Amino acid sequence: MIYLDNNATTRTAPLAVTAMLPFFTTHYGNPSSAHGVGSEAAAALRQARRSVQALVGAAQDHEIVFTSGGTEANATAIRSALAVQPGRTEVVVSTVEHPSVLSMCDALERFEGIKVHRIAVDGEGRLDLDAYRAALSERVALVSLMWANNETGTVFPVDGLAELAHGVGALFHSDAVQAAGKLPLRVSETSVDLLSLSAHKFHGPKGVGALYVRKGTPFRSLLRGGKQERGRRAGTENLPGIVGAGVAADLALAALAQTPRIAALRDRLETGVLARIGGVTRLGDLGDRLPNTSALAFDLVQGEAIQARLNALGIAVSTGSACSSGAVEPSHVVRAMKIHFTVAHGVVRFSLSAETTEAEIARVIEVLPGILADLRGPAPVAAPAREAAHAG
Ligand code: PLP
């Protein structure tokens, strides 16, 4: 199998799996227990926290709160910011955030009277800065803008955006689920207050994530109960998962050195496809996007059809579509960029990882022209002059 869907999820690193296993069998203690197996578990939890701290570049390990994944980290950030600032009842997001942010905002607006500003993006997925500035006021509790987009890879300039949010006293959260392990984050050097991560996007296990909470940021726990995570996330920790996330974070930090190689492979894929196939557009901000992501829009063909043909050849990719009410439609990200309808249905996302090889990219470039030629059918041929004279 050629796996080019690493923005959906990644293969758990074998070293992470090996590190996790003893935490099911021999080191199965509860980190809160005051005995040997418990303190062994607590030490492993500390170690994993330091690894995630290093991956995001946080100043202190206690700024990391483990969660069940990116969705919970996003929900915690949004709910917490509103809860600690009851006088502020507005939230600012972009139209291309992950559904875990957008659906939460829809519900807050519908059931809890929160006003949500949804800032548009341009045709390359870049935030409308004028609209963003106009939405900011002292009524805003939280701005939540993603570090990098999962579908196009477009990177938002979060540091400057966070400073603008602070200008009106709002907290700033960034969903960095797609950025972690693909870009150096160094969060302590930015103005970001809250930042979400998910281990399965950087070769860690599924169902584990983290929320970075800058020291001094007012915070309210989403889940109530035990005093785990210094009272910031109740519930016995998923220790095997957290240990796996820690090892994956160590590996991801080291693998950042491979970013230029991954970007070069992605560029080779795009150059090869554009040279061999007509009617293809690269989506996203080509000047600032994730090094591993290529979202290509193929004119006059359905992304699902390309995906199915690639799948039949053992090549896994995803499309820029989403299922809504049983129909396959361009995703909210593709729609937000307002790209022409003839290409909006033909979006295919290729997302690479450090495990992607040159041979795999060469194979995709080799098979794709045939698939497109087949799906598009024979090109219209100009009518011979003699027949044209009889026409009409
Ligand atoms: N945010 C972004 C940008 C994502 O791509 C994803 C996963 O697809 C999530 C949040 C949700 O993360 P999780 O699957 O860990 O809940």
Tab-separated table of C-alpha atoms and ligand atoms in Angstrom:
chain	number	residue	atom	x	y	z
A	1	MET	CA	0.000	0.000	0.000
A	2	ILE	CA	1.123	3.525	-0.775
A	3	TYR	CA	-0.232	5.637	2.067
A	4	LEU	CA	-0.650	9.306	1.169
A	5	ASP	CA	-3.342	10.201	3.697
A	6	ASN	CA	-1.190	11.249	6.640
A	7	ASN	CA	-3.320	14.310	7.436
A	8	ALA	CA	-6.159	11.876	8.256
A	9	THR	CA	-3.956	9.761	10.490
A	10	THR	CA	-0.462	8.303	10.584
A	11	ARG	CA	0.990	4.875	11.240
A	12	THR	CA	1.868	4.612	14.934
A	13	ALA	CA	5.667	4.535	15.156
A	14	PRO	CA	6.867	1.019	16.101
A	15	LEU	CA	9.038	2.538	18.872
A	16	ALA	CA	5.936	4.210	20.332
A	17	VAL	CA	4.045	0.902	20.287
A	18	THR	CA	6.948	-0.908	21.988
A	19	ALA	CA	7.095	1.774	24.670
A	20	MET	CA	3.337	1.546	25.265
A	21	LEU	CA	3.034	-2.214	25.739
A	22	PRO	CA	4.483	-2.540	29.282
A	23	PHE	CA	1.944	0.034	30.460
A	24	PHE	CA	-0.782	-2.527	29.756
A	25	THR	CA	1.017	-5.474	31.325
A	26	THR	CA	3.617	-4.738	33.999
A	27	HIS	CA	3.536	-0.945	34.599
A	28	TYR	CA	-0.254	-0.794	34.803
A	29	GLY	CA	-0.388	1.447	37.877
A	30	ASN	CA	-2.553	4.498	38.311
A	31	PRO	CA	-0.325	7.611	38.355
A	32	SER	CA	-2.398	8.938	41.302
A	33	SER	CA	-1.678	5.882	43.515
A	34	ALA	CA	0.792	6.186	46.382
A	35	HIS	CA	2.699	2.932	45.838
A	36	GLY	CA	5.459	1.542	43.655
A	37	VAL	CA	3.497	0.784	40.468
A	38	GLY	CA	1.702	4.091	40.894
A	39	SER	CA	4.880	6.137	41.157
A	40	GLU	CA	6.339	4.264	38.185
A	41	ALA	CA	3.277	5.354	36.195
A	42	ALA	CA	3.572	8.933	37.500
A	43	ALA	CA	7.216	9.059	36.368
A	44	ALA	CA	6.229	7.885	32.871
A	45	LEU	CA	3.510	10.539	32.754
A	46	ARG	CA	6.060	13.225	33.683
A	47	GLN	CA	8.447	12.013	31.013
A	48	ALA	CA	5.737	12.079	28.318
A	49	ARG	CA	4.699	15.580	29.389
A	50	ARG	CA	8.277	16.790	28.940
A	51	SER	CA	8.419	15.236	25.464
A	52	VAL	CA	5.227	17.012	24.364
A	53	GLN	CA	6.518	20.223	25.972
A	54	ALA	CA	9.630	19.950	23.793
A	55	LEU	CA	7.628	19.267	20.619
A	56	VAL	CA	5.579	22.449	21.001
A	57	GLY	CA	8.370	24.500	22.549
A	58	ALA	CA	6.492	25.277	25.770
A	59	ALA	CA	8.396	26.948	28.608
A	60	GLN	CA	7.169	24.540	31.307
A	61	ASP	CA	5.998	20.930	31.310
A	62	HIS	CA	2.930	21.765	33.416
A	63	GLU	CA	1.618	23.902	30.570
A	64	ILE	CA	0.718	20.589	28.860
A	65	VAL	CA	-2.672	19.037	29.754
A	66	PHE	CA	-3.293	15.586	28.259
A	67	THR	CA	-6.685	15.025	26.624
A	68	SER	CA	-8.419	12.329	24.585
A	69	GLY	CA	-7.370	14.027	21.341
A	70	GLY	CA	-7.631	17.162	19.252
A	71	THR	CA	-11.415	17.350	19.474
A	72	GLU	CA	-11.404	17.419	23.280
A	73	ALA	CA	-8.513	19.903	23.374
A	74	ASN	CA	-10.415	22.269	21.044
A	75	ALA	CA	-13.654	21.920	23.021
A	76	THR	CA	-11.814	22.545	26.298
A	77	ALA	CA	-10.115	25.694	24.988
A	78	ILE	CA	-13.338	27.241	23.680
A	79	ARG	CA	-15.499	26.372	26.689
A	80	SER	CA	-12.806	27.398	29.163
A	81	ALA	CA	-12.257	30.833	27.599
A	82	LEU	CA	-15.994	31.584	27.744
A	83	ALA	CA	-16.386	30.260	31.283
A	84	VAL	CA	-13.561	32.350	32.769
A	85	GLN	CA	-14.747	35.589	31.119
A	86	PRO	CA	-18.516	35.740	31.705
A	87	GLY	CA	-18.629	39.388	30.576
A	88	ARG	CA	-17.392	38.429	27.106
A	89	THR	CA	-19.901	36.577	24.948
A	90	GLU	CA	-18.341	36.495	21.480
A	91	VAL	CA	-15.958	34.116	19.739
A	92	VAL	CA	-13.965	34.637	16.534
A	93	VAL	CA	-13.071	31.710	14.237
A	94	SER	CA	-12.379	31.238	10.517
A	95	THR	CA	-14.685	29.515	8.050
A	96	VAL	CA	-12.053	26.803	7.448
A	97	GLU	CA	-11.582	25.544	11.019
A	98	HIS	CA	-11.942	21.844	11.746
A	99	PRO	CA	-15.528	20.677	12.463
A	100	SER	CA	-14.544	20.152	16.124
A	101	VAL	CA	-14.306	23.964	16.368
A	102	LEU	CA	-17.058	24.953	13.933
A	103	SER	CA	-19.702	22.560	15.252
A	104	MET	CA	-18.944	23.593	18.814
A	105	CYS	CA	-19.414	27.240	17.770
A	106	ASP	CA	-22.692	26.414	15.991
A	107	ALA	CA	-23.988	24.825	19.196
A	108	LEU	CA	-22.809	27.720	21.391
A	109	GLU	CA	-24.590	30.172	19.089
A	110	ARG	CA	-27.766	28.134	18.881
A	111	PHE	CA	-28.200	27.048	22.471
A	112	GLU	CA	-26.140	29.426	24.614
A	113	GLY	CA	-26.532	32.852	23.013
A	114	ILE	CA	-22.855	33.221	22.071
A	115	LYS	CA	-22.152	35.402	19.041
A	116	VAL	CA	-19.742	33.770	16.599
A	117	HIS	CA	-17.747	35.727	14.003
A	118	ARG	CA	-16.755	33.426	11.141
A	119	ILE	CA	-13.953	35.125	9.214
A	120	ALA	CA	-13.778	34.341	5.498
A	121	VAL	CA	-10.691	33.253	3.556
A	122	ASP	CA	-9.613	34.138	0.012
A	123	GLY	CA	-9.173	31.771	-2.933
A	124	GLU	CA	-5.871	30.554	-1.491
A	125	GLY	CA	-7.280	29.915	1.971
A	126	ARG	CA	-5.723	33.039	3.542
A	127	LEU	CA	-7.601	34.841	6.295
A	128	ASP	CA	-9.381	38.117	5.483
A	129	LEU	CA	-7.380	40.335	7.839
A	130	ASP	CA	-9.664	43.350	7.504
A	131	ALA	CA	-12.679	41.279	8.495
A	132	TYR	CA	-10.667	39.792	11.358
A	133	ARG	CA	-9.697	43.210	12.715
A	134	ALA	CA	-13.302	44.408	12.369
A	135	ALA	CA	-14.619	41.452	14.419
A	136	LEU	CA	-12.301	42.104	17.355
A	137	SER	CA	-13.785	43.988	20.290
A	138	GLU	CA	-13.843	43.845	24.065
A	139	ARG	CA	-16.859	41.531	23.786
A	140	VAL	CA	-14.645	38.747	22.363
A	141	ALA	CA	-13.649	36.056	24.864
A	142	LEU	CA	-11.635	33.888	22.471
A	143	VAL	CA	-10.153	33.863	19.015
A	144	SER	CA	-9.626	30.322	17.707
A	145	LEU	CA	-7.638	30.098	14.468
A	146	MET	CA	-5.865	27.006	13.237
A	147	TRP	CA	-2.095	26.920	12.785
A	148	ALA	CA	-2.390	24.957	9.537
A	149	ASN	CA	-5.349	23.723	7.548
A	150	ASN	CA	-5.919	19.973	7.304
A	151	GLU	CA	-7.232	20.049	3.725
A	152	THR	CA	-4.985	22.574	1.959
A	153	GLY	CA	-2.055	22.878	4.376
A	154	THR	CA	-2.404	26.682	4.361
A	155	VAL	CA	-0.621	28.185	7.373
A	156	PHE	CA	-2.166	31.114	9.230
A	157	PRO	CA	0.241	33.733	10.695
A	158	VAL	CA	-0.910	32.857	14.212
A	159	ASP	CA	1.584	34.929	16.147
A	160	GLY	CA	0.478	38.232	14.608
A	161	LEU	CA	-3.172	37.161	14.822
A	162	ALA	CA	-2.714	36.384	18.538
A	163	GLU	CA	-1.218	39.815	19.176
A	164	LEU	CA	-4.234	41.472	17.560
A	165	ALA	CA	-6.543	39.386	19.795
A	166	HIS	CA	-4.596	40.447	22.877
A	167	GLY	CA	-5.061	44.058	21.774
A	168	VAL	CA	-8.736	43.758	22.768
A	169	GLY	CA	-7.997	41.565	25.798
A	170	ALA	CA	-9.234	38.325	24.182
A	171	LEU	CA	-7.571	34.949	24.681
A	172	PHE	CA	-6.063	33.253	21.622
A	173	HIS	CA	-6.309	29.539	20.853
A	174	SER	CA	-4.749	27.737	17.912
A	175	ASP	CA	-5.685	24.279	16.657
A	176	ALA	CA	-2.177	23.060	15.831
A	177	VAL	CA	-3.250	19.451	15.240
A	178	GLN	CA	-1.923	19.507	11.669
A	179	ALA	CA	1.118	21.664	12.397
A	180	ALA	CA	2.668	19.623	15.225
A	181	GLY	CA	5.461	17.470	13.880
A	182	LYS	CA	5.337	19.201	10.484
A	183	LEU	CA	6.479	22.711	11.444
A	184	PRO	CA	8.615	23.938	14.355
A	185	LEU	CA	6.090	25.425	16.797
A	186	ARG	CA	8.086	27.208	19.590
A	187	VAL	CA	4.849	28.308	21.238
A	188	SER	CA	6.596	30.043	24.153
A	189	GLU	CA	8.006	32.584	21.672
A	190	THR	CA	4.528	33.449	20.362
A	191	SER	CA	1.518	35.179	21.915
A	192	VAL	CA	-0.640	32.025	21.707
A	193	ASP	CA	-2.409	31.223	25.013
A	194	LEU	CA	-3.928	27.824	24.209
A	195	LEU	CA	-2.867	25.261	21.587
A	196	SER	CA	-4.332	21.880	20.612
A	197	LEU	CA	-2.461	18.743	19.536
A	198	SER	CA	-3.382	15.202	18.561
A	199	ALA	CA	-0.875	12.347	18.804
A	200	HIS	CA	-2.243	10.261	15.916
A	201	LYS	CA	-1.306	12.998	13.458
A	202	PHE	CA	2.398	12.670	14.327
A	203	HIS	CA	2.803	8.876	14.471
A	204	GLY	CA	1.434	8.506	17.992
A	205	PRO	CA	-1.642	6.489	18.997
A	206	LYS	CA	-5.235	7.567	18.400
A	207	GLY	CA	-7.351	8.883	21.264
A	208	VAL	CA	-4.581	10.948	22.886
A	209	GLY	CA	-3.964	14.644	22.558
A	210	ALA	CA	-2.930	17.644	24.558
A	211	LEU	CA	-3.909	21.201	25.252
A	212	TYR	CA	-1.088	23.664	25.890
A	213	VAL	CA	-2.226	26.219	28.467
A	214	ARG	CA	0.257	29.076	28.853
A	215	LYS	CA	1.174	29.664	32.497
A	216	GLY	CA	-1.104	32.327	33.978
A	217	THR	CA	-3.929	31.797	31.460
A	218	PRO	CA	-7.260	31.669	33.316
A	219	PHE	CA	-8.674	28.181	32.847
A	220	ARG	CA	-11.765	26.105	33.648
A	221	SER	CA	-11.758	22.333	33.316
A	222	LEU	CA	-14.221	20.782	30.852
A	223	LEU	CA	-14.439	17.427	32.635
A	224	ARG	CA	-15.088	17.445	36.370
A	225	GLY	CA	-14.200	14.737	38.843
A	226	GLY	CA	-10.740	13.681	40.008
A	227	LYS	CA	-7.820	16.043	40.373
A	228	GLN	CA	-5.782	14.627	37.491
A	229	GLU	CA	-3.717	17.006	35.345
A	230	ARG	CA	-3.591	19.484	38.274
A	231	GLY	CA	-7.375	19.689	38.287
A	232	ARG	CA	-7.493	20.687	34.626
A	233	ARG	CA	-8.761	17.403	33.135
A	234	ALA	CA	-10.571	14.912	35.336
A	235	GLY	CA	-10.355	11.182	34.593
A	236	THR	CA	-7.690	8.515	35.021
A	237	GLU	CA	-5.011	9.180	32.434
A	238	ASN	CA	-4.749	6.983	29.324
A	239	LEU	CA	-1.228	6.113	30.374
A	240	PRO	CA	-0.267	3.688	27.558
A	241	GLY	CA	-1.542	6.227	25.038
A	242	ILE	CA	0.217	9.119	26.739
A	243	VAL	CA	3.496	7.169	26.838
A	244	GLY	CA	3.081	6.462	23.114
A	245	ALA	CA	2.354	10.149	22.479
A	246	GLY	CA	5.526	11.095	24.373
A	247	VAL	CA	7.734	8.771	22.325
A	248	ALA	CA	6.044	9.935	19.116
A	249	ALA	CA	6.699	13.556	20.156
A	250	ASP	CA	10.425	12.782	20.636
A	251	LEU	CA	10.556	11.142	17.217
A	252	ALA	CA	8.555	13.927	15.555
A	253	LEU	CA	10.864	16.587	16.960
A	254	ALA	CA	13.897	14.740	15.586
A	255	ALA	CA	12.110	14.145	12.250
A	256	LEU	CA	11.583	17.886	11.716
A	257	ALA	CA	15.046	17.812	10.156
A	258	GLN	CA	13.493	15.761	7.341
A	259	THR	CA	11.041	18.510	6.412
A	260	PRO	CA	13.007	19.669	3.339
A	261	ARG	CA	13.072	16.103	1.976
A	262	ILE	CA	9.307	15.724	2.453
A	263	ALA	CA	8.651	19.126	0.838
A	264	ALA	CA	10.875	18.145	-2.108
A	265	LEU	CA	8.900	14.906	-2.583
A	266	ARG	CA	5.599	16.816	-2.425
A	267	ASP	CA	6.934	19.310	-4.979
A	268	ARG	CA	8.070	16.464	-7.238
A	269	LEU	CA	4.577	14.991	-7.072
A	270	GLU	CA	3.017	18.317	-8.050
A	271	THR	CA	5.514	19.051	-10.837
A	272	GLY	CA	5.064	15.546	-12.237
A	273	VAL	CA	1.270	15.736	-12.183
A	274	LEU	CA	1.097	19.268	-13.620
A	275	ALA	CA	3.494	18.350	-16.440
A	276	ARG	CA	1.474	15.275	-17.472
A	277	ILE	CA	-2.148	16.229	-16.796
A	278	GLY	CA	-4.029	19.307	-17.984
A	279	GLY	CA	-6.709	21.156	-16.010
A	280	VAL	CA	-5.126	20.769	-12.564
A	281	THR	CA	-4.998	23.538	-9.945
A	282	ARG	CA	-2.963	23.499	-6.738
A	283	LEU	CA	-5.066	24.684	-3.811
A	284	GLY	CA	-3.951	26.627	-0.756
A	285	ASP	CA	-1.389	29.325	-0.076
A	286	LEU	CA	1.563	28.137	-2.145
A	287	GLY	CA	3.800	30.611	-0.330
A	288	ASP	CA	3.005	29.275	3.134
A	289	ARG	CA	1.634	25.786	3.515
A	290	LEU	CA	2.523	22.526	5.245
A	291	PRO	CA	5.495	20.800	3.597
A	292	ASN	CA	3.676	17.462	3.346
A	293	THR	CA	0.343	18.532	1.867
A	294	SER	CA	-0.795	18.824	-1.728
A	295	ALA	CA	-4.445	19.520	-2.497
A	296	LEU	CA	-4.979	19.223	-6.241
A	297	ALA	CA	-8.213	20.149	-7.987
A	298	PHE	CA	-8.812	18.219	-11.208
A	299	ASP	CA	-11.090	19.933	-13.701
A	300	LEU	CA	-14.310	18.167	-14.785
A	301	VAL	CA	-13.937	14.990	-12.750
A	302	GLN	CA	-15.092	13.793	-9.323
A	303	GLY	CA	-12.432	13.526	-6.615
A	304	GLU	CA	-14.153	10.340	-5.358
A	305	ALA	CA	-13.683	8.690	-8.752
A	306	ILE	CA	-9.936	9.412	-8.693
A	307	GLN	CA	-9.738	8.233	-5.092
A	308	ALA	CA	-11.498	4.958	-5.946
A	309	ARG	CA	-9.225	4.281	-8.940
A	310	LEU	CA	-6.104	5.008	-6.876
A	311	ASN	CA	-7.451	2.839	-4.070
A	312	ALA	CA	-7.866	-0.057	-6.513
A	313	LEU	CA	-4.119	0.277	-7.186
A	314	GLY	CA	-3.310	0.301	-3.468
A	315	ILE	CA	-2.800	4.062	-3.198
A	316	ALA	CA	-4.611	5.780	-0.293
A	317	VAL	CA	-5.543	9.462	-0.640
A	318	SER	CA	-8.527	11.544	0.426
A	319	THR	CA	-10.835	13.954	-1.354
A	320	GLY	CA	-11.911	17.511	-0.667
A	321	SER	CA	-15.476	16.392	-0.195
A	322	ALA	CA	-17.767	15.778	2.702
A	323	CYS	CA	-20.975	13.832	3.024
A	324	SER	CA	-23.922	16.005	3.870
A	325	SER	CA	-27.448	14.573	3.992
A	326	GLY	CA	-26.339	11.564	1.985
A	327	ALA	CA	-24.914	13.639	-0.894
A	328	VAL	CA	-21.215	14.131	-1.588
A	329	GLU	CA	-20.478	17.857	-1.724
A	330	PRO	CA	-17.274	19.921	-1.803
A	331	SER	CA	-16.053	20.253	1.787
A	332	HIS	CA	-16.617	23.436	3.803
A	333	VAL	CA	-12.943	24.346	3.198
A	334	VAL	CA	-13.237	24.015	-0.583
A	335	ARG	CA	-16.511	25.977	-0.537
A	336	ALA	CA	-14.982	28.685	1.680
A	337	MET	CA	-12.262	29.287	-0.929
A	338	LYS	CA	-14.984	29.855	-3.544
A	339	ILE	CA	-13.113	27.970	-6.237
A	340	HIS	CA	-14.885	27.438	-9.554
A	341	PHE	CA	-17.546	24.710	-9.470
A	342	THR	CA	-15.919	22.784	-12.358
A	343	VAL	CA	-12.899	22.075	-10.135
A	344	ALA	CA	-14.518	22.123	-6.674
A	345	HIS	CA	-15.753	18.532	-7.071
A	346	GLY	CA	-12.393	17.223	-8.258
A	347	VAL	CA	-10.226	17.878	-5.203
A	348	VAL	CA	-7.813	15.164	-4.090
A	349	ARG	CA	-5.522	15.562	-1.093
A	350	PHE	CA	-2.139	13.868	-1.035
A	351	SER	CA	-0.524	14.057	2.410
A	352	LEU	CA	2.975	12.655	2.834
A	353	SER	CA	5.018	11.720	5.895
A	354	ALA	CA	8.657	10.993	6.716
A	355	GLU	CA	7.860	7.391	5.683
A	356	THR	CA	6.953	8.377	2.084
A	357	THR	CA	9.520	7.261	-0.493
A	358	GLU	CA	10.593	8.531	-3.899
A	359	ALA	CA	9.437	5.282	-5.492
A	360	GLU	CA	5.927	5.790	-4.089
A	361	ILE	CA	5.712	9.311	-5.517
A	362	ALA	CA	7.040	8.059	-8.870
A	363	ARG	CA	4.311	5.389	-8.922
A	364	VAL	CA	1.560	7.970	-8.362
A	365	ILE	CA	2.935	10.180	-11.140
A	366	GLU	CA	3.028	7.101	-13.394
A	367	VAL	CA	-0.571	5.947	-12.837
A	368	LEU	CA	-2.441	9.227	-12.482
A	369	PRO	CA	-2.400	10.375	-16.159
A	370	GLY	CA	-4.061	7.120	-17.270
A	371	ILE	CA	-6.719	7.392	-14.564
A	372	LEU	CA	-7.539	10.965	-15.550
A	373	ALA	CA	-7.604	10.176	-19.263
A	374	ASP	CA	-9.991	7.316	-18.571
A	375	LEU	CA	-12.302	9.300	-16.300
A	376	ARG	CA	-12.426	12.362	-18.502
A	377	GLY	CA	-13.000	10.341	-21.680
A	378	PRO	CA	-11.698	11.206	-25.137
A	379	ALA	CA	-10.953	14.881	-25.674
A	380	PRO	CA	-13.419	16.637	-27.970
A	381	VAL	CA	-12.031	16.579	-31.535
A	382	ALA	CA	-12.487	19.574	-33.830
A	383	ALA	CA	-14.926	18.760	-36.649
A	384	PRO	CA	-13.259	18.351	-40.083
A	385	ALA	CA	-13.719	21.431	-42.270
A	386	ARG	CA	-15.843	19.641	-44.937
A	387	GLU	CA	-18.432	18.468	-42.380
A	388	ALA	CA	-18.416	21.840	-40.696
A	389	ALA	CA	-19.505	23.410	-43.969
A	390	HIS	CA	-22.668	21.260	-43.919
A	391	ALA	CA	-23.453	21.985	-40.366
A	392	GLY	CA	-26.383	23.984	-39.335
B	1	PLP	N1	-8.195	19.629	14.249
B	1	PLP	C1	-7.691	19.349	13.038
B	1	PLP	C2	-7.120	20.447	12.192
B	1	PLP	C3	-7.705	18.031	12.563
B	1	PLP	O1	-7.203	17.761	11.355
B	1	PLP	C4	-8.262	17.012	13.393
B	1	PLP	C5	-8.344	15.607	12.914
B	1	PLP	O2	-8.760	15.333	11.829
B	1	PLP	C6	-8.771	17.371	14.655
B	1	PLP	C7	-8.725	18.688	15.039
B	1	PLP	C8	-9.390	16.347	15.564
B	1	PLP	O3	-8.409	15.580	16.228
B	1	PLP	P1	-8.804	14.187	16.889
B	1	PLP	O4	-9.008	13.219	15.781
B	1	PLP	O5	-7.614	13.816	17.735
B	1	PLP	O6	-10.008	14.412	17.729
